[in-house]
PDB file of C-alpha atoms in Angstrom:
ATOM      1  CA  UNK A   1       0.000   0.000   0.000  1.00  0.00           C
ATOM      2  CA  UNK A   2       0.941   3.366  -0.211  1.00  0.00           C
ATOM      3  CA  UNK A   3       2.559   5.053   2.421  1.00  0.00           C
ATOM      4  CA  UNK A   4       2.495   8.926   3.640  1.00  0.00           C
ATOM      5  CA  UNK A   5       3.308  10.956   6.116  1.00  0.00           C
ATOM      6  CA  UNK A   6       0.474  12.532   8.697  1.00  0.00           C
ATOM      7  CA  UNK A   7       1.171  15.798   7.476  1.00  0.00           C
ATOM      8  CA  UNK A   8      -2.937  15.989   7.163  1.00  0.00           C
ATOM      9  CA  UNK A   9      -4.847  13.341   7.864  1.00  0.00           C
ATOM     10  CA  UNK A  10      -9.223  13.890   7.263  1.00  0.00           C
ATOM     11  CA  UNK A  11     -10.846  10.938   9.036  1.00  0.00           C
ATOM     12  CA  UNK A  12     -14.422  10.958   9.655  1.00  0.00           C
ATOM     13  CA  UNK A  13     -14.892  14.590  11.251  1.00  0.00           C
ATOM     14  CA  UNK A  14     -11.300  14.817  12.357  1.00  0.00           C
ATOM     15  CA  UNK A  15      -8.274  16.899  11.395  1.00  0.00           C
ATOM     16  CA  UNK A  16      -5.018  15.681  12.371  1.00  0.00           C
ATOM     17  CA  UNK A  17      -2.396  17.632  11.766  1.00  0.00           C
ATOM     18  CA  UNK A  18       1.494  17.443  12.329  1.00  0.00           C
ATOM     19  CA  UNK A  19       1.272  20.022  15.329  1.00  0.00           C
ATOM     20  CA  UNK A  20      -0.857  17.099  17.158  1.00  0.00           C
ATOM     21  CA  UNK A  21       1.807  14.935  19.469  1.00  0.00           C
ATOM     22  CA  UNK A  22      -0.395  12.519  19.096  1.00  0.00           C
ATOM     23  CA  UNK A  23      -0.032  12.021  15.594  1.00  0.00           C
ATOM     24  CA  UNK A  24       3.826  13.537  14.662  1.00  0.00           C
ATOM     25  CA  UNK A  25       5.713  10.841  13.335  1.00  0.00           C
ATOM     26  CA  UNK A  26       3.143   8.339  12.519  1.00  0.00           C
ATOM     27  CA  UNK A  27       2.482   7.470   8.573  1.00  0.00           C
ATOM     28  CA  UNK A  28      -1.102   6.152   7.324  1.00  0.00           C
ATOM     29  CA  UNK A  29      -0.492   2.408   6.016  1.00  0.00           C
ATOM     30  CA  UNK A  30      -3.870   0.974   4.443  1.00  0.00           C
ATOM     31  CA  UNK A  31      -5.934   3.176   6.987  1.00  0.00           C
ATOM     32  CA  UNK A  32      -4.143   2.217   9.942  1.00  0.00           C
ATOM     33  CA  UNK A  33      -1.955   4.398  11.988  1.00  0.00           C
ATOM     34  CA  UNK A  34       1.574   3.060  13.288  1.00  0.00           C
ATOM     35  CA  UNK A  35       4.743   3.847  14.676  1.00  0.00           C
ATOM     36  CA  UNK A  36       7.939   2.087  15.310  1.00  0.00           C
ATOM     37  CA  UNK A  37       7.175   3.043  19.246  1.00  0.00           C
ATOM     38  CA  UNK A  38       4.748   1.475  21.290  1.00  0.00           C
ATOM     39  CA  UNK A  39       1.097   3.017  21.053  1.00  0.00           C
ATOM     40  CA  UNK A  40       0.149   3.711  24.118  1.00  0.00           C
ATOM     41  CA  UNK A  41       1.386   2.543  28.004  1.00  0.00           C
ATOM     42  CA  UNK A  42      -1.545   0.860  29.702  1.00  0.00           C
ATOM     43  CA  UNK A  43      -1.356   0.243  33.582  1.00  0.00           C
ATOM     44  CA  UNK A  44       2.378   0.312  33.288  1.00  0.00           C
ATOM     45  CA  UNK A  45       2.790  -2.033  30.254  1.00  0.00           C
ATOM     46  CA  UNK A  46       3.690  -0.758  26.308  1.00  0.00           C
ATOM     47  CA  UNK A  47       1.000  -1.936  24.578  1.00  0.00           C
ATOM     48  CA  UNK A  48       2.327  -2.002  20.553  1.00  0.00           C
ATOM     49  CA  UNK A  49      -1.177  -2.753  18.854  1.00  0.00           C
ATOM     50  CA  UNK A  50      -2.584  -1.576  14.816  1.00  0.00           C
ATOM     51  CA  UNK A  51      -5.674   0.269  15.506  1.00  0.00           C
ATOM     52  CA  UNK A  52      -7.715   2.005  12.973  1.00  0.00           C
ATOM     53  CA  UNK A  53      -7.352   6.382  13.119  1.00  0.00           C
ATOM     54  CA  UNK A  54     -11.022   6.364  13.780  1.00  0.00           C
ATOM     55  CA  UNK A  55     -11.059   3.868  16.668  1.00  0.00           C
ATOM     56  CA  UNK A  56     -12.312   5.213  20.590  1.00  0.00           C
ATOM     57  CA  UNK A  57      -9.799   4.288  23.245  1.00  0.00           C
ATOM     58  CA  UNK A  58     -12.900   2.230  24.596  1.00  0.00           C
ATOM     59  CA  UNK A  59     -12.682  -0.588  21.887  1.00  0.00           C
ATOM     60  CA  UNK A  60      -9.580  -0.523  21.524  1.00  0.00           C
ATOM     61  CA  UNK A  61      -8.831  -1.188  25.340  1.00  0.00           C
ATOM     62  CA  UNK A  62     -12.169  -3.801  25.158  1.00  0.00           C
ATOM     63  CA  UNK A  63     -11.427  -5.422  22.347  1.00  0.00           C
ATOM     64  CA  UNK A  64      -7.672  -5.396  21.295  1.00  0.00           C
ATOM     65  CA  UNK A  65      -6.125  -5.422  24.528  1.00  0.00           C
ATOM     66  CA  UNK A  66      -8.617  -7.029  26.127  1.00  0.00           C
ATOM     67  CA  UNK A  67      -9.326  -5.205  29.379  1.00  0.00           C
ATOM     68  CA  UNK A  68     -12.891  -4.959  29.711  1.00  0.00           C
ATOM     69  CA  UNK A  69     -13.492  -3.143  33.135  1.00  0.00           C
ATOM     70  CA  UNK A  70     -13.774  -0.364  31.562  1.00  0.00           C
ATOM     71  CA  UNK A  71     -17.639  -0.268  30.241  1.00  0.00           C
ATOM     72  CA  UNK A  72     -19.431   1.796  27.908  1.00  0.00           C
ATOM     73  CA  UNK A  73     -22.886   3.314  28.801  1.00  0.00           C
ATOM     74  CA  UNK A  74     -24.141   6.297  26.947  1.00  0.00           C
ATOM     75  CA  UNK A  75     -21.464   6.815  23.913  1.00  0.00           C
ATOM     76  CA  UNK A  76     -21.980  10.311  24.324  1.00  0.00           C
ATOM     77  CA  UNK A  77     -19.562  11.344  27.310  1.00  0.00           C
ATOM     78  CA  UNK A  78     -21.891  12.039  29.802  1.00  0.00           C
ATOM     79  CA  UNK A  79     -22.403   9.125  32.163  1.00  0.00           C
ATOM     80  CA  UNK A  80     -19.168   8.613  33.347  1.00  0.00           C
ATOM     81  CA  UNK A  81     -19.001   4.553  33.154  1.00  0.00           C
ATOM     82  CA  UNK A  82     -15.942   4.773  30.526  1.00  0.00           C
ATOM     83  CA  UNK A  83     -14.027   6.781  32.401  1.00  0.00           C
ATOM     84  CA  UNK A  84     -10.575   6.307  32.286  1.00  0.00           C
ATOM     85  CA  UNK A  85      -7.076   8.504  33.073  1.00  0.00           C
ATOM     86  CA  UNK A  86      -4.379   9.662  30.243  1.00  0.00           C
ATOM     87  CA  UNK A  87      -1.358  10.985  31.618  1.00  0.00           C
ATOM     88  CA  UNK A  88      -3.036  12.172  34.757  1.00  0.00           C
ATOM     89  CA  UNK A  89      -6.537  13.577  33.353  1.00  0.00           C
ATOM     90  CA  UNK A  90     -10.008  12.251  33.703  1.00  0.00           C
ATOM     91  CA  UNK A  91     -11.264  11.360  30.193  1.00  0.00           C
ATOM     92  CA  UNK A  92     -14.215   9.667  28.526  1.00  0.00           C
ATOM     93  CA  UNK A  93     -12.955   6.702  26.661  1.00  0.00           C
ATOM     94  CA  UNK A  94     -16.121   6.387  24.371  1.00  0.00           C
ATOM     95  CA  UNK A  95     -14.868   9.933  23.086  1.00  0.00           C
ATOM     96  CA  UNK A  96     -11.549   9.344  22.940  1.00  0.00           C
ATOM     97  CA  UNK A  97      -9.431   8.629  19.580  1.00  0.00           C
ATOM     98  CA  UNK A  98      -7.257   5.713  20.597  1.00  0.00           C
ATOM     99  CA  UNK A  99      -4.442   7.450  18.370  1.00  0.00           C
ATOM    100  CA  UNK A 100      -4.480  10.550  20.189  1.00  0.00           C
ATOM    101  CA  UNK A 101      -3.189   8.082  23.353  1.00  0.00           C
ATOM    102  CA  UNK A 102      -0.198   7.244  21.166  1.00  0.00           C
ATOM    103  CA  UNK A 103       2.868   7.719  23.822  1.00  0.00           C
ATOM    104  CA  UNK A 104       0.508   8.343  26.862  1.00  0.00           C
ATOM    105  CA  UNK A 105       0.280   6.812  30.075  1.00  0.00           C
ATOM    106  CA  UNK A 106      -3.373   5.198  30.738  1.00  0.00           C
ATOM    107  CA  UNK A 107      -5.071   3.826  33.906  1.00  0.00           C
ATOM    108  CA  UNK A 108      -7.984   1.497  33.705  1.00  0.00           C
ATOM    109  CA  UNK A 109     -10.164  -0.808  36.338  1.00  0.00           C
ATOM    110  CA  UNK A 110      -7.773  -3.320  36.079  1.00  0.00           C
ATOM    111  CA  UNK A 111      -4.514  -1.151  36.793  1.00  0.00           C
ATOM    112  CA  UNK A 112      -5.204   0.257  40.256  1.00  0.00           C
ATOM    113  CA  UNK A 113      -4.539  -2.983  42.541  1.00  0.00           C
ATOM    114  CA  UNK A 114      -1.131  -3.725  43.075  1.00  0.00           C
ATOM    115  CA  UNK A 115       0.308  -6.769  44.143  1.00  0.00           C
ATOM    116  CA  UNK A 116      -2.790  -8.464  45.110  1.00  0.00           C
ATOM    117  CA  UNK A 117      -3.660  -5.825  47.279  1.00  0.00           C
ATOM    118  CA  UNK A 118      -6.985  -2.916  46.381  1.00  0.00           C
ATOM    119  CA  UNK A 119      -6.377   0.917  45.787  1.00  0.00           C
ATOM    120  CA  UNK A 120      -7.517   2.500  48.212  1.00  0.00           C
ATOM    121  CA  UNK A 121     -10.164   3.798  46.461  1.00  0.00           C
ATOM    122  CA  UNK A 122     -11.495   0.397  45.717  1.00  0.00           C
ATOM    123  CA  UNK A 123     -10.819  -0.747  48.973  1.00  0.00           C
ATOM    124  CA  UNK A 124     -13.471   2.046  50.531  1.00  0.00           C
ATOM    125  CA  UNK A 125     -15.813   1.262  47.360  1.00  0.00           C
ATOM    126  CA  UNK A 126     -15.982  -2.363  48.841  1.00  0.00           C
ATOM    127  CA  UNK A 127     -15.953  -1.468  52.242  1.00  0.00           C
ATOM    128  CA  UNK A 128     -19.135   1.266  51.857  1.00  0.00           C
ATOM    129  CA  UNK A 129     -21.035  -0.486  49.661  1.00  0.00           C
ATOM    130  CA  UNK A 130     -20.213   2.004  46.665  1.00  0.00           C
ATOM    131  CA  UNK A 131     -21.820  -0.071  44.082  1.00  0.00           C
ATOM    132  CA  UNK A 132     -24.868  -1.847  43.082  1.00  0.00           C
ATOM    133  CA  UNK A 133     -24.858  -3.905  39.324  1.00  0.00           C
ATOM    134  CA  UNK A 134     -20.931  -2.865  38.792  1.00  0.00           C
ATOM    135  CA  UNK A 135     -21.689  -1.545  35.424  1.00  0.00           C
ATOM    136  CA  UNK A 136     -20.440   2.240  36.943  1.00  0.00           C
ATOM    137  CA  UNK A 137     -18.385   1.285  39.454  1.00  0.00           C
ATOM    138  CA  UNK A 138     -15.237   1.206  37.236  1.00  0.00           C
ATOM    139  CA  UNK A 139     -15.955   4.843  36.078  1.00  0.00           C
ATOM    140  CA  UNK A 140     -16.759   5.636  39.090  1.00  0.00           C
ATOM    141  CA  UNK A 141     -13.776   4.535  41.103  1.00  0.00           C
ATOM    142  CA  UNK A 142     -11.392   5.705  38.234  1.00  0.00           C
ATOM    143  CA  UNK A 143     -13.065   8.977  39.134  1.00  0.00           C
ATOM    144  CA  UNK A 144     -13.100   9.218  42.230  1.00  0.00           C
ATOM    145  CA  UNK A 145      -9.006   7.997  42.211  1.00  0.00           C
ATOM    146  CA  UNK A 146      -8.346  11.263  39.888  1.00  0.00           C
ATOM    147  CA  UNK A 147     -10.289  13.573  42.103  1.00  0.00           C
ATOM    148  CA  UNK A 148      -7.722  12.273  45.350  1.00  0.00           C
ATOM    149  CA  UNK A 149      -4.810  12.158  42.999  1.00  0.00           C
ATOM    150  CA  UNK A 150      -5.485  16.428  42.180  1.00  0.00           C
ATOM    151  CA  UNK A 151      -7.206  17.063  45.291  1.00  0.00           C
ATOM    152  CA  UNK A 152      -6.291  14.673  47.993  1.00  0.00           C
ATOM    153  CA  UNK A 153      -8.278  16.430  51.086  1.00  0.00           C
ATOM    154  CA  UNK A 154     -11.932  17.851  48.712  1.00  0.00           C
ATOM    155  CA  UNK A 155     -14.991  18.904  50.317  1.00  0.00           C
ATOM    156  CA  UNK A 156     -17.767  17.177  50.298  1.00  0.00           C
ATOM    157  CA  UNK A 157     -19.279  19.617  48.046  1.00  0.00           C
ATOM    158  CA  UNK A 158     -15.993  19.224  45.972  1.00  0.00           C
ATOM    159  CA  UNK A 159     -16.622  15.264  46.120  1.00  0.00           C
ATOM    160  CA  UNK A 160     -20.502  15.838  44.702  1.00  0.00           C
ATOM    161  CA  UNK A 161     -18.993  18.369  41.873  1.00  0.00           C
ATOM    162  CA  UNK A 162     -16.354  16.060  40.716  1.00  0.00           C
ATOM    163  CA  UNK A 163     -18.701  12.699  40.742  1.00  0.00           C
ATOM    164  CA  UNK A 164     -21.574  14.566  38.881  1.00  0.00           C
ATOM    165  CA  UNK A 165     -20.229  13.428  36.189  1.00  0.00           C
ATOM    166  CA  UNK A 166     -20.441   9.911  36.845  1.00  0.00           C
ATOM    167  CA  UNK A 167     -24.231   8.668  36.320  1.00  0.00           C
ATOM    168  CA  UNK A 168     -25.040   5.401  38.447  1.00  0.00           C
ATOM    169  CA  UNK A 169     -29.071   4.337  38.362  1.00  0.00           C
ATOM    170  CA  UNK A 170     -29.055   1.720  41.019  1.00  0.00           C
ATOM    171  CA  UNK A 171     -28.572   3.541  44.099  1.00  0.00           C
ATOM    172  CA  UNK A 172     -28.484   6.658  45.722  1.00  0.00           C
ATOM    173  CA  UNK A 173     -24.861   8.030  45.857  1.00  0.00           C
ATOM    174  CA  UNK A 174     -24.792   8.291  49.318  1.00  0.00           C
ATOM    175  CA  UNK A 175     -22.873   5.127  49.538  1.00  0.00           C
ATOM    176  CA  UNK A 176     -20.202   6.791  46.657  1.00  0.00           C
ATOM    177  CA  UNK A 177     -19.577   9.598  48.199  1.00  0.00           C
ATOM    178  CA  UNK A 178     -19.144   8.051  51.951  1.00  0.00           C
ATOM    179  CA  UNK A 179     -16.601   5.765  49.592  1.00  0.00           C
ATOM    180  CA  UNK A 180     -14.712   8.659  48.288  1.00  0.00           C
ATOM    181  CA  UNK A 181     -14.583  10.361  51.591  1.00  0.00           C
ATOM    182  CA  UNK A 182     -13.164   7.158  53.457  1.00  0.00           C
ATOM    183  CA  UNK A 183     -10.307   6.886  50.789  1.00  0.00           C
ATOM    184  CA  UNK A 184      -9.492  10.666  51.229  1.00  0.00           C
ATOM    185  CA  UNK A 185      -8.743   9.932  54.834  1.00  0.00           C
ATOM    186  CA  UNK A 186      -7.026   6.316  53.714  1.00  0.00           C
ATOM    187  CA  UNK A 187      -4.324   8.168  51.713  1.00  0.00           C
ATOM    188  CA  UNK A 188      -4.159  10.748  54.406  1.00  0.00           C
TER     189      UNK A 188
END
């Protein structure tokens, strides 16, 4: 196939253009973007995978790496269940271009334990009863784990602003935010 460089790249809606980090360096094989260095670093691990331009950092961590904590609920950014962190920001995976991850560091679900043992986070989560069906309960935690990471000490009104954005339909979030407030004082 032919080969060129990303000086420009017009992909569904997008414009990608050599100014993006994400994207300098990368050439356009067939449709699919690569590099000769590792896409993206996922709990820790270079993660070297082909992934279409147009592919969301949710499928491509479901479905080509295969960590499916991570869950997708609306599509549309707005319920939180997808959440996930690149290079220390809170981001919606369902909106995310897996290419713009290209040399970033990103946390999922299933890279917050360490050595058999629960974030902290997780460990209140359990411990309050933070979660009904699971299906938010990754977003949520993810959440709640970038909140303490910029702002280890919030307010509980700082704790309700933060996890607005996290929908959950099964129970009040009483149980969240008493979850979020006990890991605040865990890390302490």
């Amino acid at each position: 196939g032919t080969v060129r460089p990303c000086k420009m790249q017009f992909m569904r809606g997008y414009v990608f253009r050599q100014s993006n980090p994400a994207v300098i360096g990368c050439e356009v094989v067939m449709g699919t973007a690569r590099s000769g260095m590792p896409l993206m670093n996922v709990n820790g691990e270079e993660v070297d995978i082909e992934i279409e331009p147009n592919r969301l950092l949710l499928h491509a961590l479901r479905e080509e790496i295969g960590l499916t904590g991570t869950k997708e609920g609306c599509s549309i950014g707005v319920c939180g269940a997808c959440s996930v962190i690149v290079d220390g920001r809170l981001v919606s995976s369902c909106l995310t271009l897996a290419i713009a991850c290209q040399g970033k560091e990103i946390t999922t679900i299933e890279g917050l334990a360490k050595d058999g043992k629960l974030h902290p986070v997780q460990q209140a989560f359990l411990e309050y009863g933070g979660f009904q069906c699971g299906i938010c309960t990754p977003g949520q935690i993810i959440a709640a784990k970038a909140l303490l990471d910029q702002n280890p000490n919030p307010s509980e009104d700082e704790v309700k602003e933060w996890m607005s954005g996290n929908l959950c339909r099964c129970t009040g979030y009483y149980k969240i935010l008493q979850a979020v407030e006990q890991a605040a004082r865990a890390r302490a």
